């Protein structure tokens, strides 16, 4: 085990408080004992005791007891049967997006929120309009057309009923579509004469050609500036997101499509000691290009607190938004075309060129792909890049890999590619994937974690927060049980054992981020990033979602207590 030297700078930046406190921390030893300690090491050892010195793990198991006997100047934490695990590592989400509802209107339907119809959306927007200055934007997020009584997207006509004096934009839960009112369409300059973008669509009234308010994929990019909030709002969002992550036991957060502005802002907060958890930022395409061309530089002083990860590319949309790119038609097509298969967000040739360029520069590349046709293109791109510029240990990632077929998992194994599954699909959308989008057969084998495991393919699982809440234990539960929110079983054959699901949010997620030397398991020399749960997730697999997070520890320091 190589132990990286820890820089004093980073430590001070993240231990706000006096110097005295810093010294106390440096000499701090804590012995945890009396609980199942799930190490997630190579053999999934469960031990009784663990010793922390400063911000690292000094001894595990019997060794900890021995070291403890030699030195009595330490604090003892008696776990009393509660479970100690590695802190959860976010394989893919959009930190600090989970804090967005500190400033945006929450339009989620049950089981996340309480929106049940287009009418309730209009009502909520009307309330918000009453307390918003004229001409200021009203922005909402999280509505889901398939969970609204009307079973459709809100249109400009609906949103105009909420207000004509405020521009209104609301995002679909997938993040791949948005609905705008007339004032917003005018503000962003979209009218009947505006052509669709490549990889996007402006939905229109079939008779007049006037936009109906709903924008898809690349046509939503005009709204990007709305997601770049001012400084005060940014801080509110980051504070709320950090609170939610730590309460859920997450010690490393991830942003799966970071802008230069976000990267700069989070680095500044980290330097000020205002980020209580570790963050990995995946630059989006524009940001990666800016980094490669030297127009933007990102040089964090301590990469174990904040660092740049894989270069992110978007390959298609989302299946529940009918924009995932499939090789066979959707079960119930969205319009009149029974052969509708969705579409790619980036042309195949362009994807291959882009992946090759990033790969040649030595970058790890992560591509978002839900539909299997898109995954074909992604794997072709990874293979072409590797053929042109062979490189060991690339760890390129297919984000979501939702409809990955068996032959594609075989190819991933061959290419050393990591699939990262959004396993909560079975819970939040399972019934609708079966009845509407995919049909029973394909729904049963979406997010195929068991098939990946059987191929000894290293995979991760993720929440994609704020798409759904950051709840790693519900995520683990979903991968283990594959039950929909109505209780239906969605593909029993793809269930995985609890320990495997836990590895996918700890050591394997660390591996995906090239951080397995420092994080992901409780082993000597690794960072003391840990979580205490009220009981072991190995004991009662069917009720993992009910387990409570009692304490979250980052670098040996308790940052959350229930
Ligand atoms: Zn995402």
Coordinates of C-alpha atoms and ligand atoms in Angstrom, one line a residue:
X1 CA 0.0 0.0 0.0
X2 CA 1.5 3.3 -1.0
X3 CA 0.7 6.1 1.2
X4 CA 0.5 9.5 -0.4
X5 CA 1.9 12.4 1.7
X6 CA -0.9 14.6 3.0
X7 CA -0.3 18.3 2.3
X8 CA -0.8 20.5 5.3
X9 CA -2.6 23.1 3.2
X10 CA -5.5 20.8 2.3
X11 CA -5.8 19.7 5.9
X12 CA -6.0 23.3 7.2
X13 CA -8.4 24.3 4.5
X14 CA -10.8 21.6 5.5
X15 CA -10.5 21.8 9.2
X16 CA -12.0 25.3 9.9
X17 CA -11.1 26.3 13.4
X18 CA -8.1 27.2 15.5
X19 CA -4.5 25.9 15.2
X20 CA -5.0 24.2 18.5
X21 CA -7.8 22.2 17.0
X22 CA -5.6 21.3 14.1
X23 CA -2.8 20.0 16.4
X24 CA -5.3 18.0 18.4
X25 CA -6.5 16.4 15.2
X26 CA -3.0 15.6 14.1
X27 CA -2.3 13.5 17.2
X28 CA -5.8 12.1 17.4
X29 CA -6.2 8.4 17.6
X30 CA -9.6 6.8 17.6
X31 CA -10.3 3.2 18.2
X32 CA -13.6 1.9 16.8
X33 CA -14.7 -1.4 18.3
X34 CA -17.6 -3.6 19.1
X35 CA -19.4 -3.5 15.7
X36 CA -19.4 -5.3 12.5
X37 CA -16.8 -3.4 10.5
X38 CA -17.4 -4.1 6.8
X39 CA -14.0 -3.5 5.2
X40 CA -14.8 -4.0 1.5
X41 CA -11.2 -5.3 1.1
X42 CA -10.3 -7.9 -1.5
X43 CA -12.0 -10.7 0.6
X44 CA -14.8 -8.5 2.0
X45 CA -13.5 -9.1 5.5
X46 CA -15.8 -8.2 8.4
X47 CA -13.7 -7.3 11.5
X48 CA -14.4 -6.1 15.1
X49 CA -12.0 -3.1 15.5
X50 CA -10.3 -0.3 13.6
X51 CA -7.8 2.3 14.6
X52 CA -7.7 5.8 13.0
X53 CA -4.6 8.1 13.4
X54 CA -5.2 11.6 12.1
X55 CA -6.9 11.3 8.8
X56 CA -5.9 7.8 7.9
X57 CA -6.6 4.2 9.0
X58 CA -3.7 2.9 11.1
X59 CA -4.8 -0.6 11.9
X60 CA -7.6 -3.0 11.2
X61 CA -8.9 -6.1 13.0
X62 CA -6.7 -7.8 15.6
X63 CA -3.9 -5.4 14.6
X64 CA -5.9 -2.5 15.9
X65 CA -6.3 -4.1 19.3
X66 CA -2.6 -4.8 19.5
X67 CA -1.7 -1.2 18.5
X68 CA -4.2 0.0 21.0
X69 CA -2.7 -1.9 23.8
X70 CA 0.6 -0.4 23.1
X71 CA -0.7 3.2 23.1
X72 CA -3.5 4.2 25.5
X73 CA -3.7 7.8 24.5
X74 CA -6.8 7.5 22.3
X75 CA -10.5 7.8 22.3
X76 CA -12.6 4.7 22.1
X77 CA -15.9 4.5 20.1
X78 CA -17.9 1.5 21.1
X79 CA -20.1 0.7 18.1
X80 CA -22.5 -1.5 20.2
X81 CA -23.4 -3.6 17.2
X82 CA -23.8 -0.7 14.8
X83 CA -22.0 -1.1 11.4
X84 CA -19.0 0.8 10.3
X85 CA -18.4 1.0 6.5
X86 CA -16.3 2.9 4.0
X87 CA -18.0 6.3 3.3
X88 CA -20.1 6.1 0.1
X89 CA -18.4 7.3 -3.1
X90 CA -20.6 8.9 -5.7
X91 CA -19.9 7.2 -9.0
X92 CA -22.1 9.6 -11.0
X93 CA -24.4 12.5 -10.0
X94 CA -24.3 16.3 -10.4
X95 CA -23.0 17.8 -7.2
X96 CA -24.2 20.3 -6.0
X97 CA -27.4 19.8 -8.1
X98 CA -29.1 18.0 -5.1
X99 CA -29.1 21.4 -3.4
X100 CA -30.9 23.1 -6.3
X101 CA -34.2 23.1 -4.6
X102 CA -32.8 25.6 -2.1
X103 CA -33.4 28.1 -5.0
X104 CA -35.5 26.4 -7.7
X105 CA -39.1 25.2 -7.5
X106 CA -39.4 21.5 -6.8
X107 CA -41.8 19.8 -9.3
X108 CA -41.2 16.2 -8.4
X109 CA -44.1 13.7 -8.2
X110 CA -44.5 10.9 -5.6
X111 CA -42.6 9.1 -4.3
X112 CA -40.1 12.0 -4.3
X113 CA -42.5 15.0 -4.2
X114 CA -46.3 15.8 -4.4
X115 CA -47.0 17.0 -8.0
X116 CA -49.8 15.0 -9.5
X117 CA -51.0 17.0 -12.5
X118 CA -50.3 19.8 -15.0
X119 CA -52.8 21.8 -12.9
X120 CA -50.7 21.5 -9.7
X121 CA -47.7 22.6 -11.7
X122 CA -49.6 25.7 -12.9
X123 CA -50.7 26.4 -9.3
X124 CA -47.2 26.2 -7.9
X125 CA -45.8 28.4 -10.6
X126 CA -48.6 30.9 -10.0
X127 CA -47.7 31.0 -6.2
X128 CA -44.0 31.5 -7.1
X129 CA -44.9 34.3 -9.6
X130 CA -46.8 36.1 -6.8
X131 CA -43.5 36.5 -4.8
X132 CA -41.2 37.1 -7.8
X133 CA -40.5 40.5 -9.4
X134 CA -42.0 41.0 -12.8
X135 CA -39.7 39.9 -15.7
X136 CA -37.5 37.7 -13.4
X137 CA -37.2 34.1 -14.4
X138 CA -39.1 31.4 -12.6
X139 CA -37.3 28.1 -12.9
X140 CA -38.5 24.7 -11.8
X141 CA -37.2 21.2 -12.0
X142 CA -38.3 17.6 -11.7
X143 CA -41.7 17.3 -13.4
X144 CA -42.4 13.9 -14.9
X145 CA -45.0 13.7 -17.7
X146 CA -45.8 10.0 -17.1
X147 CA -46.7 10.7 -13.5
X148 CA -49.1 13.6 -14.2
X149 CA -52.8 13.0 -14.4
X150 CA -52.8 14.4 -18.0
X151 CA -50.0 12.1 -19.0
X152 CA -48.2 14.8 -21.1
X153 CA -45.7 17.6 -20.9
X154 CA -47.0 21.0 -19.8
X155 CA -47.0 23.3 -22.8
X156 CA -46.5 27.0 -23.2
X157 CA -50.3 27.5 -23.1
X158 CA -50.4 25.8 -19.6
X159 CA -47.4 27.8 -18.4
X160 CA -48.9 31.1 -19.7
X161 CA -51.8 30.5 -17.4
X162 CA -49.3 30.7 -14.5
X163 CA -47.9 34.0 -15.7
X164 CA -47.3 36.0 -18.8
X165 CA -45.2 38.6 -17.0
X166 CA -42.5 36.2 -16.0
X167 CA -40.4 34.0 -18.2
X168 CA -40.9 30.4 -17.0
X169 CA -38.7 27.3 -17.7
X170 CA -39.3 24.0 -16.0
X171 CA -37.0 21.0 -16.5
X172 CA -38.2 17.4 -17.0
X173 CA -37.0 15.0 -14.4
X174 CA -34.6 13.5 -16.9
X175 CA -32.8 16.8 -17.4
X176 CA -33.1 16.2 -21.1
X177 CA -36.3 18.2 -21.8
X178 CA -37.7 21.5 -20.7
X179 CA -41.0 23.3 -21.0
X180 CA -41.2 27.1 -21.5
X181 CA -44.0 29.7 -21.4
X182 CA -44.3 32.3 -24.2
X183 CA -42.3 34.9 -22.3
X184 CA -39.4 32.5 -21.9
X185 CA -39.5 31.4 -25.6
X186 CA -39.3 35.1 -26.5
X187 CA -36.5 35.7 -24.1
X188 CA -34.4 32.9 -25.6
X189 CA -35.3 33.8 -29.1
X190 CA -37.2 30.7 -30.2
X191 CA -40.2 31.1 -32.6
X192 CA -41.8 29.4 -35.6
X193 CA -38.9 30.2 -37.8
X194 CA -36.2 28.8 -35.5
X195 CA -34.9 25.5 -36.9
X196 CA -34.2 22.5 -34.7
X197 CA -30.6 22.1 -33.5
X198 CA -28.7 19.0 -34.5
X199 CA -29.4 16.4 -31.8
X200 CA -32.3 18.4 -30.5
X201 CA -35.9 19.2 -31.3
X202 CA -38.3 22.1 -30.8
X203 CA -41.8 20.6 -30.4
X204 CA -44.4 22.4 -32.5
X205 CA -48.0 22.8 -33.2
X206 CA -48.4 20.6 -36.4
X207 CA -50.7 23.2 -38.0
X208 CA -49.0 26.5 -37.4
X209 CA -45.4 25.4 -36.8
X210 CA -45.4 27.5 -33.6
X211 CA -43.3 26.1 -30.8
X212 CA -45.6 24.3 -28.2
X213 CA -43.1 25.2 -25.5
X214 CA -41.3 21.8 -25.1
X215 CA -37.7 21.6 -26.0
X216 CA -35.7 18.4 -26.3
X217 CA -32.0 17.7 -25.8
X218 CA -29.6 20.1 -27.5
X219 CA -32.4 22.7 -28.0
X220 CA -32.5 23.0 -24.1
X221 CA -28.9 24.3 -24.2
X222 CA -30.2 27.9 -24.6
X223 CA -31.3 27.5 -21.0
X224 CA -27.9 26.7 -19.6
X225 CA -27.3 30.2 -18.2
X226 CA -30.3 29.6 -15.9
X227 CA -28.4 26.8 -14.2
X228 CA -25.4 29.1 -13.5
X229 CA -26.7 30.9 -10.4
X230 CA -25.1 33.9 -8.8
X231 CA -22.6 33.7 -5.9
X232 CA -25.2 33.9 -3.1
X233 CA -27.4 31.3 -4.6
X234 CA -24.4 29.1 -5.4
X235 CA -23.4 29.0 -1.8
X236 CA -27.0 28.2 -0.7
X237 CA -27.1 25.3 -3.2
X238 CA -23.7 23.9 -2.2
X239 CA -24.5 24.1 1.5
X240 CA -27.9 22.3 1.0
X241 CA -26.3 19.6 -1.3
X242 CA -23.4 19.0 1.2
X243 CA -26.0 18.7 4.0
X244 CA -28.0 16.1 2.1
X245 CA -24.9 14.1 1.0
X246 CA -23.4 13.9 4.4
X247 CA -26.7 12.9 6.0
X248 CA -26.8 10.1 3.4
X249 CA -23.2 8.9 4.3
X250 CA -21.5 10.2 1.1
X251 CA -17.9 11.2 1.7
X252 CA -16.9 11.8 -2.0
X253 CA -19.3 13.7 -4.3
X254 CA -19.1 13.8 -8.1
X255 CA -20.2 16.2 -10.7
X256 CA -20.8 14.4 -14.0
X257 CA -20.8 17.4 -16.3
X258 CA -19.0 20.3 -14.8
X259 CA -18.7 23.8 -16.4
X260 CA -15.6 25.8 -16.0
X261 CA -17.6 28.2 -13.8
X262 CA -18.7 25.4 -11.5
X263 CA -15.1 24.0 -11.2
X264 CA -13.7 27.4 -10.4
X265 CA -16.5 28.1 -7.8
X266 CA -16.2 24.8 -6.1
X267 CA -12.4 25.1 -5.9
X268 CA -12.8 28.5 -4.3
X269 CA -15.2 27.1 -1.7
X270 CA -12.9 24.2 -1.0
X271 CA -10.0 26.6 -0.4
X272 CA -12.1 28.5 2.0
X273 CA -12.8 25.4 4.0
X274 CA -16.5 25.5 3.0
X275 CA -16.7 22.1 1.4
X276 CA -17.0 19.4 4.1
X277 CA -16.7 16.5 1.7
X278 CA -14.4 15.5 -1.2
X279 CA -15.4 16.3 -4.8
X280 CA -14.5 14.9 -8.2
X281 CA -15.4 17.0 -11.2
X282 CA -15.9 15.6 -14.7
X283 CA -15.5 18.5 -17.1
X284 CA -18.2 18.7 -19.8
X285 CA -17.2 18.8 -23.4
X286 CA -16.8 22.6 -23.7
X287 CA -14.8 22.6 -20.5
X288 CA -12.5 19.7 -21.5
X289 CA -11.8 21.6 -24.8
X290 CA -11.0 24.8 -22.9
X291 CA -8.7 22.8 -20.6
X292 CA -6.9 21.1 -23.5
X293 CA -6.5 24.4 -25.4
X294 CA -5.2 26.1 -22.3
X295 CA -8.1 28.6 -22.1
X296 CA -8.9 27.3 -18.6
X297 CA -6.7 25.8 -16.0
X298 CA -7.7 23.9 -13.0
X299 CA -4.9 23.1 -10.5
X300 CA -6.3 22.1 -7.1
X301 CA -3.7 22.2 -4.3
X302 CA -4.9 18.9 -2.8
X303 CA -6.5 16.5 -5.3
X304 CA -7.8 14.3 -2.5
X305 CA -10.3 17.1 -1.6
X306 CA -11.1 18.3 -5.1
X307 CA -9.9 17.1 -8.4
X308 CA -10.6 16.7 -12.1
X309 CA -11.9 13.3 -13.2
X310 CA -12.9 11.8 -16.5
X311 CA -13.8 14.0 -19.6
X312 CA -17.6 13.7 -20.0
X313 CA -19.5 13.3 -23.3
X314 CA -23.2 12.9 -23.8
X315 CA -24.2 10.1 -26.3
X316 CA -28.0 10.1 -26.1
X317 CA -30.9 11.1 -23.9
X318 CA -33.1 9.2 -21.5
X319 CA -35.4 6.4 -22.2
X320 CA -38.2 7.8 -20.0
X321 CA -37.9 11.0 -22.0
X322 CA -38.1 9.0 -25.3
X323 CA -34.7 10.3 -26.3
X324 CA -32.6 7.2 -25.5
X325 CA -31.2 5.8 -28.7
X326 CA -32.3 2.1 -29.1
X327 CA -31.6 -0.6 -31.7
X328 CA -35.3 -1.7 -31.6
X329 CA -38.4 0.5 -31.3
X330 CA -39.9 1.7 -28.1
X331 CA -42.6 -0.5 -26.6
X332 CA -45.3 2.2 -26.9
X333 CA -44.0 4.8 -29.3
X334 CA -44.5 8.5 -28.4
X335 CA -46.1 9.5 -31.7
X336 CA -47.5 7.9 -34.8
X337 CA -44.2 6.2 -35.9
X338 CA -44.2 2.6 -34.6
X339 CA -40.5 2.3 -35.6
X340 CA -39.4 5.2 -33.4
X341 CA -36.1 4.3 -31.7
X342 CA -35.0 7.6 -30.2
X343 CA -31.8 9.3 -31.5
X344 CA -28.2 10.0 -30.7
X345 CA -27.2 13.4 -29.3
X346 CA -23.9 13.2 -31.1
X347 CA -23.3 11.8 -34.6
X348 CA -21.3 8.5 -34.5
X349 CA -18.4 9.9 -36.5
X350 CA -18.1 12.9 -34.3
X351 CA -18.3 10.7 -31.2
X352 CA -15.4 8.5 -32.5
X353 CA -13.3 11.6 -33.3
X354 CA -14.0 13.2 -29.9
X355 CA -13.3 10.1 -27.9
X356 CA -10.1 9.4 -29.8
X357 CA -8.9 13.0 -29.3
X358 CA -9.5 12.9 -25.6
X359 CA -8.1 9.4 -25.2
X360 CA -4.9 10.4 -27.2
X361 CA -4.4 13.2 -24.7
X362 CA -4.3 10.6 -21.9
X363 CA -7.7 11.5 -20.5
X364 CA -10.1 9.0 -19.0
X365 CA -13.3 9.3 -21.0
X366 CA -16.9 8.8 -19.7
X367 CA -19.8 8.7 -22.2
X368 CA -23.5 8.9 -21.2
X369 CA -25.3 6.1 -23.0
X370 CA -28.7 4.7 -22.1
X371 CA -30.0 3.0 -25.3
X372 CA -28.1 0.0 -26.8
X373 CA -27.7 1.6 -30.2
X374 CA -25.9 4.5 -28.5
X375 CA -23.8 2.0 -26.4
X376 CA -22.7 0.3 -29.7
X377 CA -21.4 3.7 -30.9
X378 CA -19.6 4.4 -27.6
X379 CA -17.9 1.0 -27.6
X380 CA -16.9 1.5 -31.2
X381 CA -15.4 4.8 -30.2
X382 CA -13.5 3.4 -27.2
X383 CA -12.2 0.6 -29.4
X384 CA -11.1 2.9 -32.3
X385 CA -9.3 5.2 -29.8
X386 CA -7.5 2.3 -28.2
X387 CA -6.5 0.9 -31.6
X388 CA -5.1 4.2 -32.7
X389 CA -3.4 5.0 -29.4
X390 CA -2.9 1.9 -27.3
X391 CA -2.8 2.7 -23.6
X392 CA -3.0 0.4 -20.5
X393 CA -5.6 0.8 -17.8
X394 CA -7.8 3.5 -19.4
X395 CA -11.0 2.8 -17.3
X396 CA -13.2 4.5 -19.7
X397 CA -16.8 4.6 -18.5
X398 CA -20.3 4.1 -20.0
X399 CA -22.5 6.2 -17.8
X400 CA -25.9 4.5 -17.2
X401 CA -25.4 1.6 -19.7
X402 CA -29.1 1.1 -19.1
X403 CA -30.0 -1.2 -22.0
X404 CA -26.5 -2.8 -22.4
X405 CA -26.9 -6.2 -24.1
X406 CA -24.9 -9.3 -23.2
X407 CA -22.6 -8.9 -26.2
X408 CA -21.9 -5.3 -25.2
X409 CA -21.0 -6.4 -21.6
X410 CA -18.6 -8.9 -23.2
X411 CA -17.0 -6.1 -25.2
X412 CA -16.8 -3.9 -22.1
X413 CA -14.9 -6.7 -20.4
X414 CA -12.5 -7.0 -23.3
X415 CA -11.9 -3.3 -23.5
X416 CA -11.6 -2.7 -19.7
X417 CA -14.6 -0.4 -19.8
X418 CA -16.6 0.3 -16.6
X419 CA -20.4 0.4 -16.8
X420 CA -22.0 2.6 -14.2
X421 CA -25.6 1.7 -13.8
X422 CA -28.4 4.0 -12.7
X423 CA -29.9 1.1 -10.7
X424 CA -32.7 3.2 -9.2
X425 CA -34.5 3.0 -12.5
X426 CA -36.1 -0.2 -11.4
X427 CA -37.6 1.6 -8.4
X428 CA -38.6 4.9 -9.8
X429 CA -39.5 4.0 -13.4
X430 CA -39.7 0.2 -13.2
X431 CA -43.5 -0.1 -13.8
X432 CA -43.4 2.4 -16.7
X433 CA -40.4 0.8 -18.3
X434 CA -42.3 -2.4 -18.4
X435 CA -45.6 -1.0 -19.5
X436 CA -44.7 1.9 -21.7
X437 CA -41.0 2.4 -22.7
X438 CA -39.3 -0.9 -22.9
X439 CA -41.9 -3.7 -22.5
X440 CA -41.6 -6.5 -20.1
X441 CA -38.6 -8.4 -21.6
X442 CA -36.2 -5.4 -22.0
X443 CA -37.3 -3.9 -18.7
X444 CA -36.4 -7.1 -16.9
X445 CA -32.8 -6.8 -18.0
X446 CA -32.2 -3.1 -17.8
X447 CA -29.2 -2.0 -15.7
X448 CA -27.8 -5.5 -15.9
X449 CA -25.6 -5.6 -12.8
X450 CA -25.8 -9.4 -12.4
X451 CA -24.7 -10.1 -16.0
X452 CA -21.8 -7.7 -15.5
X453 CA -20.9 -9.4 -12.2
X454 CA -21.0 -12.8 -13.9
X455 CA -18.4 -11.5 -16.4
X456 CA -16.2 -10.3 -13.5
X457 CA -16.7 -6.8 -15.0
X458 CA -16.0 -4.1 -12.5
X459 CA -19.1 -1.8 -12.4
X460 CA -20.5 1.0 -10.3
X461 CA -24.1 2.1 -9.4
X462 CA -25.3 5.7 -9.0
X463 CA -28.2 8.0 -8.2
X464 CA -27.6 10.7 -10.8
X465 CA -28.9 13.2 -8.1
X466 CA -30.6 15.6 -8.5
X467 CA -32.5 13.3 -11.0
X468 CA -33.5 11.3 -7.9
X469 CA -32.4 12.0 -4.3
X470 CA -28.9 11.2 -3.2
X471 CA -29.7 8.0 -1.2
X472 CA -26.9 5.4 -1.6
X473 CA -28.7 2.9 0.7
X474 CA -31.9 3.0 -1.4
X475 CA -29.6 2.6 -4.4
X476 CA -28.0 -0.5 -2.9
X477 CA -31.4 -1.8 -2.0
X478 CA -32.7 -1.2 -5.6
X479 CA -29.7 -3.2 -7.1
X480 CA -30.3 -6.0 -4.6
X481 CA -34.1 -6.3 -4.8
X482 CA -35.1 -4.7 -8.1
X483 CA -38.6 -3.7 -6.9
X484 CA -40.6 -0.9 -8.5
X485 CA -42.2 1.8 -6.4
X486 CA -45.5 -0.2 -6.7
X487 CA -43.7 -3.3 -5.3
X488 CA -43.5 -5.2 -8.6
X489 CA -40.4 -7.3 -9.3
X490 CA -38.4 -6.0 -12.2
X491 CA -36.0 -8.6 -13.5
X492 CA -35.1 -11.0 -10.6
X493 CA -32.3 -12.5 -12.7
X494 CA -30.3 -9.2 -12.5
X495 CA -30.4 -8.9 -8.7
X496 CA -27.0 -8.8 -7.0
X497 CA -25.9 -9.8 -3.5
X498 CA -25.7 -6.9 -0.9
X499 CA -22.0 -7.1 -0.6
X500 CA -21.6 -6.6 -4.4
X501 CA -23.9 -3.6 -4.4
X502 CA -22.0 -2.1 -1.5
X503 CA -18.7 -2.6 -3.4
X504 CA -20.3 -0.7 -6.3
X505 CA -20.7 2.4 -4.1
X506 CA -17.4 2.1 -2.3
X507 CA -14.2 0.3 -3.6
X508 CA -15.4 -0.1 -7.1
X509 CA -16.5 3.5 -7.3
X510 CA -13.0 4.5 -6.0
X511 CA -11.5 2.3 -8.7
X512 CA -13.7 4.0 -11.4
X513 CA -12.2 7.3 -10.1
X514 CA -8.6 6.0 -10.0
X515 CA -8.6 6.5 -6.3
X516 CA -8.6 2.9 -4.9
X517 CA -5.3 3.5 -3.2
X518 CA -6.7 6.1 -1.0
X519 CA -10.4 5.4 -0.7
X520 CA -13.2 2.9 -1.0
X521 CA -12.2 0.3 1.6
X522 CA -11.2 0.2 5.3
X523 CA -7.6 -0.8 5.0
X524 CA -4.3 0.3 6.6
X525 CA -3.0 3.5 5.0
X526 CA -6.3 4.6 3.5
X527 CA -8.2 7.8 4.3
X528 CA -10.5 7.5 7.3
X529 CA -13.7 8.3 5.2
X530 CA -16.4 6.2 7.0
X531 CA -20.0 5.9 7.8
X532 CA -21.8 4.4 10.8
X533 CA -25.1 2.7 10.1
X534 CA -27.7 1.6 12.6
X535 CA -27.3 -2.0 11.4
X536 CA -25.4 -4.0 8.8
X537 CA -26.8 -4.0 5.3
X538 CA -25.7 -7.7 5.1
X539 CA -28.3 -8.8 7.7
X540 CA -31.6 -8.1 6.1
X541 CA -31.2 -7.5 2.3
X542 CA -34.9 -6.8 1.8
X543 CA -34.9 -3.8 4.1
X544 CA -31.6 -2.1 3.3
X545 CA -33.6 1.0 2.3
X546 CA -34.8 1.5 5.9
X547 CA -31.2 1.6 7.4
X548 CA -30.3 4.9 9.0
X549 CA -27.1 6.8 8.7
X550 CA -25.9 7.7 12.2
X551 CA -22.6 9.3 11.6
X552 CA -20.4 10.4 8.6
X553 CA -16.7 10.8 9.0
X554 CA -14.4 12.5 6.5
X555 CA -10.6 12.2 6.9
X556 CA -11.1 11.1 10.6
X557 CA -13.4 14.0 11.4
X558 CA -17.1 13.6 12.2
X559 CA -18.9 15.9 9.8
X560 CA -22.5 14.6 10.4
X561 CA -24.3 13.1 13.3
X562 CA -28.0 12.1 13.2
Ligands
LIG1 ZN1 -26.1 12.4 -15.1

